[in-house]
Coordinates of C-alpha atoms and ligand atoms in Angstrom, one line a residue:
Chain A
M477 CA 4.8 -82.4 -10.6
K478 CA 3.8 -81.6 -14.2
L479 CA 4.3 -78.1 -15.4
K480 CA 3.9 -75.9 -18.4
L481 CA 6.7 -73.4 -18.9
R482 CA 6.5 -70.4 -21.1
I483 CA 10.1 -69.3 -21.4
W484 CA 11.7 -66.2 -23.2
R485 CA 14.0 -67.5 -25.9
Q486 CA 16.3 -65.1 -27.7
K487 CA 19.3 -66.3 -29.7
N488 CA 21.4 -63.2 -29.2
A489 CA 21.2 -59.5 -28.5
A490 CA 20.0 -58.8 -32.1
D491 CA 17.3 -61.4 -32.1
K492 CA 13.8 -60.2 -31.4
G493 CA 12.9 -63.1 -29.1
R494 CA 9.6 -64.7 -28.1
M495 CA 8.0 -66.9 -25.5
V496 CA 8.3 -70.6 -26.2
T497 CA 6.2 -73.2 -24.4
Y498 CA 7.7 -76.4 -22.9
E499 CA 6.2 -79.1 -20.7
V500 CA 8.1 -80.8 -18.0
D501 CA 7.0 -83.8 -16.0
D502 CA 8.2 -85.7 -12.9
I503 CA 9.5 -82.6 -11.1
S504 CA 10.2 -83.2 -7.4
E505 CA 8.5 -80.7 -5.1
D506 CA 11.9 -80.5 -3.3
A507 CA 13.7 -79.4 -6.5
S508 CA 14.9 -75.8 -6.7
F509 CA 13.6 -73.7 -9.5
L510 CA 17.0 -73.9 -11.2
E511 CA 17.1 -77.7 -10.8
M512 CA 13.8 -77.8 -12.5
L513 CA 15.3 -75.8 -15.4
D514 CA 18.3 -78.2 -15.4
V515 CA 15.9 -81.1 -15.9
L516 CA 14.4 -79.3 -18.9
N517 CA 17.8 -78.5 -20.3
E518 CA 19.1 -82.0 -20.1
R519 CA 16.1 -83.1 -22.1
L520 CA 16.6 -80.4 -24.6
A521 CA 20.2 -81.4 -25.0
V522 CA 19.3 -85.0 -25.6
E523 CA 16.7 -83.9 -28.2
G524 CA 19.4 -81.9 -29.9
E525 CA 17.8 -78.6 -29.1
E526 CA 19.6 -75.5 -27.7
P527 CA 19.3 -75.5 -23.9
V528 CA 17.8 -72.5 -22.2
A529 CA 20.5 -70.1 -21.1
F530 CA 20.2 -68.6 -17.6
D531 CA 22.6 -67.1 -15.1
H532 CA 23.5 -68.9 -11.8
D533 CA 26.6 -69.5 -9.8
C534 CA 26.5 -70.2 -6.0
R535 CA 22.9 -71.5 -5.9
E536 CA 22.9 -70.7 -2.2
G537 CA 21.5 -67.2 -2.4
I538 CA 24.7 -65.2 -1.9
C539 CA 26.3 -64.4 -5.2
G540 CA 23.6 -62.4 -7.0
M541 CA 23.9 -64.2 -10.3
C542 CA 20.5 -65.9 -10.6
S543 CA 18.0 -63.6 -12.2
L544 CA 14.6 -64.8 -13.4
V545 CA 11.3 -63.0 -13.6
I546 CA 8.8 -65.7 -12.6
N547 CA 5.2 -65.0 -13.3
G548 CA 6.0 -61.3 -13.5
Q549 CA 7.9 -61.3 -10.2
P550 CA 11.7 -61.0 -10.0
H551 CA 13.0 -64.0 -8.1
G552 CA 9.5 -65.4 -8.0
P553 CA 6.7 -65.5 -5.5
E554 CA 8.6 -66.0 -2.2
R555 CA 9.7 -62.9 -0.3
N556 CA 13.4 -62.5 0.6
T557 CA 14.4 -65.4 -1.6
T558 CA 16.6 -65.6 -4.7
T559 CA 15.6 -67.7 -7.6
C560 CA 18.1 -70.4 -6.7
Q561 CA 16.7 -70.7 -3.3
L562 CA 13.1 -70.9 -4.5
H563 CA 11.6 -74.4 -4.4
M564 CA 9.0 -76.0 -6.6
R565 CA 6.7 -76.7 -3.7
K566 CA 5.8 -73.0 -4.0
F567 CA 4.0 -73.9 -7.3
K568 CA 0.9 -76.0 -8.0
D569 CA 0.9 -79.2 -10.0
G570 CA -0.2 -78.5 -13.5
E571 CA 0.5 -74.8 -13.2
T572 CA 1.7 -72.6 -16.1
I573 CA 4.8 -70.6 -15.2
D574 CA 6.1 -67.7 -17.3
I575 CA 9.8 -67.1 -17.1
E576 CA 11.4 -63.9 -18.5
P577 CA 14.7 -62.1 -18.2
W578 CA 15.2 -58.8 -16.2
R579 CA 13.8 -56.1 -18.4
A580 CA 15.7 -52.8 -18.5
K581 CA 17.5 -50.8 -21.2
A582 CA 20.6 -50.8 -19.1
F583 CA 20.4 -54.6 -18.8
P584 CA 20.4 -55.8 -22.4
V585 CA 19.6 -59.5 -23.1
V586 CA 22.7 -61.5 -24.0
K587 CA 20.8 -64.7 -24.7
D588 CA 17.5 -66.2 -23.5
L589 CA 17.3 -65.3 -19.8
V590 CA 20.8 -64.0 -19.5
V591 CA 21.2 -60.2 -19.2
D592 CA 24.3 -58.1 -19.1
R593 CA 24.5 -56.4 -15.7
G594 CA 27.7 -54.6 -16.5
A595 CA 25.9 -51.3 -15.8
F596 CA 26.0 -52.1 -12.1
D597 CA 29.8 -52.5 -12.4
K598 CA 29.9 -49.0 -13.9
I599 CA 27.9 -47.6 -11.1
I600 CA 30.3 -49.2 -8.6
E601 CA 33.3 -47.9 -10.5
A602 CA 31.9 -44.4 -10.2
G603 CA 32.1 -44.5 -6.4
G604 CA 31.3 -47.8 -4.7
Y605 CA 34.6 -48.1 -3.0
I606 CA 36.9 -46.5 -0.5
S607 CA 40.4 -45.3 -1.3
A608 CA 42.1 -46.0 2.1
S609 CA 44.4 -48.9 1.8
T610 CA 43.0 -51.5 4.2
G611 CA 46.1 -53.7 4.6
T612 CA 45.7 -56.7 6.8
A613 CA 42.8 -57.0 9.2
P614 CA 43.1 -54.2 11.7
D615 CA 42.5 -54.6 15.5
A616 CA 38.8 -54.7 16.1
H617 CA 39.0 -51.6 18.4
A618 CA 41.2 -49.6 16.1
T619 CA 38.4 -47.6 14.6
P620 CA 35.3 -47.5 16.8
V621 CA 32.0 -47.8 15.1
P622 CA 28.7 -47.2 17.0
K623 CA 26.8 -50.4 17.2
A624 CA 23.7 -48.9 15.5
D625 CA 25.7 -47.7 12.5
A626 CA 27.5 -51.1 12.2
D627 CA 24.2 -52.9 12.3
K628 CA 22.7 -50.6 9.6
A629 CA 25.8 -50.9 7.4
F630 CA 25.5 -54.6 7.7
V631 CA 21.9 -54.6 6.5
A632 CA 23.0 -52.4 3.5
A633 CA 26.0 -54.7 2.8
E634 CA 23.6 -57.6 2.3
C635 CA 22.8 -56.3 -1.2
I636 CA 24.1 -59.0 -3.6
G637 CA 23.9 -56.8 -6.7
C638 CA 21.4 -59.1 -8.4
G639 CA 19.3 -56.3 -10.1
A640 CA 15.9 -57.5 -9.0
C641 CA 15.1 -54.0 -7.8
V642 CA 15.6 -52.7 -11.3
A643 CA 13.6 -55.5 -12.8
A644 CA 10.7 -54.8 -10.5
C645 CA 10.7 -51.0 -10.6
P646 CA 8.0 -49.5 -12.9
N647 CA 10.5 -46.8 -13.7
G648 CA 13.5 -49.1 -14.3
S649 CA 15.4 -47.3 -11.6
A650 CA 18.4 -48.7 -9.7
A651 CA 17.9 -46.5 -6.7
L652 CA 17.7 -49.3 -4.2
F653 CA 20.9 -51.0 -5.3
M654 CA 22.8 -47.7 -5.4
S655 CA 21.4 -46.6 -2.1
A656 CA 22.5 -49.9 -0.5
K657 CA 26.1 -49.4 -1.6
I658 CA 26.1 -45.7 -0.7
S659 CA 24.7 -46.4 2.8
H660 CA 26.9 -49.4 3.4
L661 CA 30.0 -47.2 2.9
G662 CA 28.6 -43.9 4.1
L663 CA 27.6 -45.3 7.5
L664 CA 31.2 -46.3 8.3
P665 CA 34.2 -44.1 9.2
Q666 CA 36.3 -45.5 6.3
G667 CA 33.6 -44.4 3.8
Q668 CA 33.7 -40.7 4.9
P669 CA 36.4 -39.2 2.7
E670 CA 34.6 -40.0 -0.6
R671 CA 31.1 -39.7 0.8
D672 CA 30.1 -36.6 -1.2
D673 CA 31.8 -37.5 -4.5
R674 CA 30.5 -41.1 -4.2
V675 CA 26.9 -40.2 -4.2
V676 CA 27.1 -37.5 -6.8
N677 CA 29.2 -39.6 -9.2
M678 CA 27.2 -42.8 -8.7
V679 CA 23.8 -41.0 -9.3
R680 CA 25.2 -39.3 -12.4
T681 CA 26.5 -42.6 -13.8
H682 CA 23.2 -44.2 -13.0
D683 CA 21.3 -41.5 -14.9
D684 CA 23.8 -41.7 -17.9
L685 CA 23.2 -45.4 -18.2
D686 CA 19.5 -44.8 -18.8
F687 CA 18.1 -46.2 -15.6
G688 CA 14.9 -44.4 -14.7
G689 CA 14.3 -42.1 -11.7
C690 CA 12.9 -43.3 -8.4
T691 CA 9.3 -42.2 -7.6
N692 CA 9.0 -44.0 -4.3
T693 CA 6.6 -46.7 -5.5
G694 CA 8.3 -49.3 -3.2
E695 CA 8.2 -52.2 -5.7
C696 CA 12.0 -52.8 -5.4
T697 CA 12.1 -53.6 -1.7
V698 CA 9.3 -56.2 -2.1
A699 CA 11.3 -57.9 -4.9
C700 CA 14.7 -57.6 -3.2
P701 CA 15.9 -61.1 -2.0
K702 CA 17.7 -59.4 0.8
G703 CA 14.9 -57.1 1.9
I704 CA 17.0 -54.0 1.5
P705 CA 14.7 -51.3 3.0
L706 CA 13.5 -48.1 1.3
E707 CA 15.1 -46.2 4.1
F708 CA 18.4 -46.3 2.3
I709 CA 16.9 -44.4 -0.7
G710 CA 15.9 -41.6 1.6
R711 CA 19.5 -41.6 3.0
M712 CA 20.9 -41.5 -0.5
N713 CA 18.6 -38.6 -1.4
K714 CA 19.7 -36.7 1.7
D715 CA 23.4 -37.3 1.0
W716 CA 22.9 -36.3 -2.6
L717 CA 21.1 -33.0 -1.8
S718 CA 23.7 -32.2 0.9
A719 CA 26.7 -33.0 -1.4
S720 CA 25.2 -31.1 -4.3
G721 CA 24.7 -28.0 -2.1
K722 CA 28.4 -27.8 -1.2
Chain B
M678 CA 21.5 -25.3 -1.5
A679 CA 23.6 -22.8 -3.5
I680 CA 21.7 -21.1 -6.3
A681 CA 24.4 -22.2 -8.7
S682 CA 23.5 -25.8 -8.2
I683 CA 19.9 -25.4 -9.4
P684 CA 20.7 -26.5 -13.0
S685 CA 22.4 -29.6 -11.6
L686 CA 19.3 -30.3 -9.6
Y687 CA 17.3 -30.3 -12.9
R688 CA 19.8 -32.6 -14.6
S689 CA 19.6 -35.4 -12.1
T690 CA 16.8 -37.9 -11.4
V691 CA 17.3 -37.3 -7.6
G692 CA 17.3 -33.5 -8.1
K693 CA 14.2 -33.6 -10.3
K694 CA 12.3 -35.4 -7.6
A695 CA 13.5 -32.8 -5.1
I696 CA 12.1 -30.1 -7.4
M697 CA 8.8 -32.0 -7.5
A698 CA 8.8 -32.3 -3.7
V699 CA 9.5 -28.7 -3.0
T700 CA 7.1 -27.3 -5.6
G701 CA 4.5 -29.9 -4.3
V702 CA 4.9 -28.7 -0.8
L703 CA 4.6 -25.1 -1.8
M704 CA 1.3 -25.8 -3.6
V705 CA 0.1 -27.7 -0.6
L706 CA 0.8 -24.7 1.7
W707 CA -1.1 -22.5 -0.7
L708 CA -4.0 -25.1 -0.9
I709 CA -4.5 -24.8 2.9
G710 CA -5.0 -21.1 2.6
H711 CA -7.3 -21.5 -0.3
M712 CA -9.4 -24.0 1.5
V713 CA -9.8 -21.9 4.6
G714 CA -10.8 -18.9 2.4
N715 CA -13.4 -21.0 0.6
L716 CA -15.0 -22.1 3.8
K717 CA -15.9 -18.5 4.6
I718 CA -18.7 -18.9 2.1
F719 CA -20.8 -20.4 4.9
F720 CA -20.7 -17.0 6.7
G721 CA -22.6 -15.3 3.9
L722 CA -22.2 -13.1 0.9
E723 CA -20.8 -10.1 2.6
E724 CA -18.1 -11.9 4.5
F725 CA -17.1 -13.9 1.4
N726 CA -16.9 -11.1 -1.1
G727 CA -15.3 -8.9 1.6
Y728 CA -12.6 -11.5 2.0
A729 CA -12.1 -11.7 -1.8
A730 CA -11.7 -7.9 -1.9
W731 CA -9.3 -8.0 1.0
L732 CA -7.1 -10.5 -0.8
R733 CA -6.4 -7.7 -3.3
T734 CA -5.2 -5.4 -0.6
L735 CA -2.6 -7.8 0.7
G736 CA 0.8 -6.2 1.0
A737 CA -0.7 -2.7 0.8
P738 CA 0.3 0.0 1.4
A739 CA 3.8 -1.2 0.5
L740 CA 2.5 -2.9 -2.6
H741 CA -0.1 -1.5 -5.0
E742 CA -3.5 -3.2 -4.9
G743 CA -3.4 -6.6 -6.5
W744 CA 0.4 -6.8 -6.8
F745 CA 0.7 -9.4 -4.0
L746 CA -1.9 -11.5 -5.8
W747 CA 0.1 -11.3 -9.0
V748 CA 3.3 -12.3 -7.3
M749 CA 1.5 -15.3 -5.8
R750 CA 0.0 -16.2 -9.2
F751 CA 3.4 -16.2 -10.9
G752 CA 4.9 -18.2 -8.0
L753 CA 2.1 -20.8 -8.3
L754 CA 2.5 -20.9 -12.1
A755 CA 6.2 -21.5 -11.7
A756 CA 5.5 -24.2 -9.2
V757 CA 2.9 -25.9 -11.5
V758 CA 5.2 -25.7 -14.6
L759 CA 8.2 -27.0 -12.7
H760 CA 6.2 -29.8 -11.0
F761 CA 4.6 -30.8 -14.3
S762 CA 7.7 -30.7 -16.5
T763 CA 9.8 -32.7 -14.1
A764 CA 7.0 -35.2 -13.8
A765 CA 6.8 -35.5 -17.5
E766 CA 10.5 -35.9 -17.9
L767 CA 10.6 -38.6 -15.3
T768 CA 7.8 -40.4 -17.1
V769 CA 9.6 -40.2 -20.4
R770 CA 12.7 -41.5 -18.7
A771 CA 10.8 -44.4 -17.2
K772 CA 9.4 -45.5 -20.6
R773 CA 12.9 -45.3 -22.1
A774 CA 14.4 -47.3 -19.2
R775 CA 12.2 -50.3 -20.1
P776 CA 11.8 -50.5 -23.9
V777 CA 10.7 -54.2 -23.9
K778 CA 7.7 -54.8 -21.6
Y779 CA 7.1 -57.9 -19.5
Q780 CA 4.8 -60.5 -21.1
H781 CA 3.5 -61.4 -17.7
R782 CA 2.9 -58.4 -15.6
A783 CA 2.3 -59.3 -12.0
K784 CA -0.1 -57.1 -10.1
V785 CA 1.9 -54.3 -8.5
N786 CA 2.4 -54.0 -4.7
G787 CA 2.3 -50.3 -4.5
S788 CA -0.8 -48.4 -3.3
Y789 CA -3.6 -47.1 -5.5
A790 CA -2.4 -43.6 -4.7
A791 CA 1.2 -44.3 -5.8
R792 CA 0.1 -45.9 -9.1
T793 CA -2.2 -43.0 -10.1
M794 CA 0.2 -40.1 -9.5
R795 CA 0.7 -39.5 -13.2
W796 CA -2.8 -39.8 -14.6
G797 CA -4.2 -38.3 -11.4
G798 CA -1.8 -35.4 -11.9
V799 CA -3.1 -34.9 -15.5
I800 CA -6.7 -34.8 -14.2
I801 CA -5.6 -32.2 -11.6
L802 CA -3.9 -30.1 -14.4
L803 CA -7.0 -30.1 -16.6
F804 CA -9.0 -29.2 -13.5
I805 CA -6.7 -26.3 -12.7
V806 CA -7.2 -24.9 -16.2
W807 CA -11.0 -25.2 -16.0
H808 CA -11.1 -23.8 -12.5
I809 CA -9.2 -20.7 -13.5
L810 CA -11.5 -20.1 -16.4
D811 CA -14.5 -20.7 -14.2
L812 CA -13.9 -18.8 -11.0
T813 CA -10.8 -16.6 -11.6
V814 CA -11.3 -15.3 -15.1
G815 CA -15.0 -16.1 -15.2
T816 CA -15.3 -17.0 -19.0
V817 CA -17.0 -20.3 -18.4
N818 CA -19.0 -19.2 -15.4
P819 CA -22.7 -18.4 -15.9
H820 CA -22.4 -15.3 -13.7
G821 CA -18.7 -14.4 -14.1
V822 CA -18.6 -11.0 -12.6
H823 CA -15.4 -9.7 -11.1
G824 CA -15.7 -8.9 -7.4
E825 CA -18.8 -11.0 -7.0
A826 CA -17.1 -14.2 -5.9
Y827 CA -20.1 -15.4 -3.9
Q828 CA -22.5 -15.1 -6.8
N829 CA -20.0 -16.7 -9.2
V830 CA -19.7 -19.8 -6.9
V831 CA -23.5 -20.0 -6.4
A832 CA -24.1 -19.8 -10.2
G833 CA -21.2 -22.1 -11.1
F834 CA -22.4 -25.0 -8.9
A835 CA -26.2 -24.4 -9.3
P836 CA -28.3 -27.6 -9.0
D837 CA -28.9 -27.8 -12.7
R838 CA -25.1 -27.7 -13.3
W839 CA -24.6 -30.9 -11.2
Y840 CA -22.3 -32.3 -13.8
I841 CA -19.8 -29.4 -13.1
T842 CA -20.0 -30.3 -9.4
L843 CA -19.4 -34.0 -10.3
F844 CA -16.2 -33.0 -12.3
Y845 CA -15.0 -31.0 -9.3
V846 CA -15.6 -34.0 -7.1
L847 CA -13.6 -36.3 -9.4
A848 CA -10.8 -33.8 -9.6
V849 CA -10.6 -33.1 -5.8
V850 CA -10.7 -36.8 -5.0
S851 CA -7.8 -37.3 -7.4
L852 CA -6.0 -34.5 -5.6
G853 CA -6.7 -36.3 -2.3
F854 CA -5.1 -39.5 -3.6
H855 CA -2.3 -37.5 -5.1
L856 CA -1.5 -35.9 -1.7
R857 CA -1.9 -39.1 0.2
H858 CA 1.1 -40.6 -1.7
G859 CA 2.7 -37.2 -2.4
L860 CA 3.2 -36.1 1.2
V861 CA 4.9 -39.3 2.2
S862 CA 6.9 -39.3 -1.0
A863 CA 8.1 -35.8 -0.6
V864 CA 9.4 -36.5 2.9
Q865 CA 11.3 -39.5 1.4
T866 CA 12.6 -37.5 -1.6
L867 CA 14.0 -34.8 0.7
G868 CA 15.7 -37.4 2.8
L869 CA 13.7 -36.5 5.9
K870 CA 12.0 -39.8 6.4
N871 CA 12.6 -41.7 9.7
P872 CA 11.5 -45.3 9.5
R873 CA 10.5 -45.3 13.1
Q874 CA 7.9 -42.6 12.4
D875 CA 6.5 -44.3 9.3
K876 CA 3.2 -45.1 11.0
A877 CA 2.7 -41.6 12.2
L878 CA 3.6 -40.1 8.8
N879 CA 1.1 -42.4 7.1
V880 CA -1.7 -41.4 9.5
I881 CA -0.9 -37.7 9.1
A882 CA -0.8 -38.0 5.3
T883 CA -4.1 -39.9 5.2
G884 CA -5.7 -37.4 7.6
F885 CA -4.4 -34.4 5.8
A886 CA -5.5 -35.7 2.4
A887 CA -9.0 -36.5 3.7
L888 CA -9.2 -33.0 5.3
I889 CA -8.3 -31.3 2.1
T890 CA -10.7 -33.4 0.1
V891 CA -13.6 -32.8 2.4
G892 CA -12.7 -29.1 3.0
F893 CA -12.7 -28.4 -0.8
L894 CA -15.7 -30.5 -1.7
I895 CA -18.1 -29.3 1.0
V896 CA -18.5 -25.9 -0.8
P897 CA -19.6 -27.0 -4.3
I898 CA -21.7 -29.8 -2.9
S899 CA -23.5 -27.5 -0.5
V900 CA -24.3 -25.1 -3.3
T901 CA -25.6 -27.9 -5.6
L902 CA -27.7 -29.2 -2.7
G903 CA -29.1 -25.7 -2.1
V904 CA -27.5 -25.3 1.4
V905 CA -25.7 -22.2 0.2
D906 CA -27.6 -19.9 -2.2
Ligands
LIG1688 C1 -0.1 -30.0 -12.6 C2 -0.6 -31.2 -12.4 C3 0.2 -32.2 -11.6 C4 0.9 -33.3 -12.1 C5 0.9 -33.8 -13.6 C6 1.5 -34.0 -11.0 C7 2.3 -35.1 -11.1 C8 3.0 -35.6 -10.1 C9 3.8 -36.8 -10.2 C10 4.0 -37.6 -11.4 C11 4.5 -36.9 -9.0 C12 5.5 -38.0 -8.6 C13 4.8 -39.2 -8.3 C14 5.6 -40.1 -7.6 O1 6.6 -39.7 -6.9 O2 5.2 -41.3 -7.6 C15 4.0 -35.9 -8.1 C16 4.4 -35.8 -6.8 C17 3.8 -34.8 -5.9 N1 2.8 -33.9 -6.2 FE1 2.0 -33.6 -8.0 N2 1.2 -33.3 -9.9 C18 0.4 -32.2 -10.2 C19 -0.2 -31.3 -9.3 C20 0.1 -31.3 -8.0 C21 -0.6 -30.3 -7.0 C22 -1.6 -29.3 -7.4 C23 0.0 -30.6 -5.8 C24 -0.3 -29.9 -4.5 C25 -1.2 -29.1 -4.2 C26 0.9 -31.7 -5.9 C27 1.6 -32.2 -4.9 C28 2.6 -33.2 -5.0 C29 3.5 -33.6 -4.0 C30 3.6 -33.1 -2.6 C31 4.3 -34.6 -4.6 C32 5.4 -35.4 -3.9 C33 6.7 -35.1 -4.4 C34 7.6 -36.3 -4.2 O3 7.3 -37.4 -4.6 O4 8.7 -36.1 -3.7 N3 1.0 -32.1 -7.3 N4 3.1 -35.1 -8.8
LIG1689 S1 19.0 -54.0 -3.6 FE1 18.2 -56.1 -3.4 S2 17.3 -56.4 -5.4 FE2 18.6 -54.6 -5.7 S3 20.6 -55.5 -6.4 FE3 20.7 -55.4 -4.1 S4 20.0 -57.4 -3.4 FE4 19.4 -57.3 -5.6
LIG1690 S1 22.9 -68.4 -7.9 FE1 24.0 -67.2 -6.4 S2 22.4 -66.0 -5.6 FE2 21.3 -67.4 -6.8

């Protein structure tokens, strides 16, 4: 495949940045999106140019590091798929592809397509944990969990913390991410002791970090590579209202 | 919800939305009553003006004439101010949260109703101001006589003032869209949404929004078409 790429290049946090056009040729349809960028970077390195910086780690859709806005869509055009699991066969030969970093005040650009998602760590530090010491793996029947709750907690636990929800949200809100963490812990018995403090402190930290407020537009769940449902945001709202009323 | 925690509501993005939802629902309840009252115009001048006069006596003899109306007006004003100010603050926050825009903006997935909540809301606000000057205070109404609600409506939407009717149509359709998203959104905001009832909720919201739109528009349109005179 032959492609025209328009990529956001930005030297460092202080640089203004701009879109730069590159052409790549001979890209296999079976290549992943990141492999396609690897091909470009090898060529740039040979030509003595600075390779395009982008985040990645596992390249198998589980770590949450990859983060590209492709033609305006976080993680590209395929539903429930991370950038690293996206393949070039989803694009047309000769197509122009725009590649940009996540855009949010809370996720400042470090370089090119790499953003600092430390804001998510701060939200987790504010309550995304349990304080009970877990020790070694307990007997499976030591703490009974209703099947329906366990299943739901599992769905919430699928969140890989990639930040696509923030990138997609017209308000720049991290409600989906936060609600996944709050629901994941709040549905299980071990998460109950901190349940009220967790939601109040996480939401406050989220707001202090200059994320926007959720207005139920639903863009986040469409962009989310793990299909985290909006239902969890409703759950978070309920938990927050009940905790704030106490 | 303890009274003491209302300021904390106002400080949080989740709480601001809860304020919007509660004030929105209060306005919706009031709208239902307002719509039903309007429809009485089809039963003639006497019944309509009699109804308008009776509204003043609500709460009597415990309350002096008109007091109840004033309590309601202040309540509604508070609801509009709270609803609008929280909407404005969330809008400012949203702009601040994304200082650098995307070069390539994909078309959004959200519904038309969801995308027009802010501008639709502004149209509704302008409409509310005009509407009060027109049919409550009477300053911009060609008849504008207190106690003659029927004649005011007939004069306000007279056939040669079709452009006024057109503005009402635009505003009320905006309100319909606003409520289509708003009702579902409020249920989610208050944490009362059950995903298994999503379909039913959507049907109810669409039906209710359509009912409100038609129920409000039928009066000015009937006057402009000469059905009511
Ligand atoms: C004063 C002019 C108004 C403005 C500027 C305005 C603006 C807004 C905005 C920006 C939202 C949030 C949108 C979102 O969540 O995506 C909203 C929600 C809502 N509005 Fe309004 N609105 C106005 C008037 C009204 C009126 C007159 C009613 C009802 C009669 C109403 C009912 C609602 C409801 C029920 C919601 C849902 C609350 C929620 O999302 O939790 N609004 N409005
Ligand atoms: S909710 Fe989805 S989009 Fe948001 S951080 Fe988690 S996995 Fe990524
Ligand atoms: S690189 Fe790990 S999820 Fe994409």
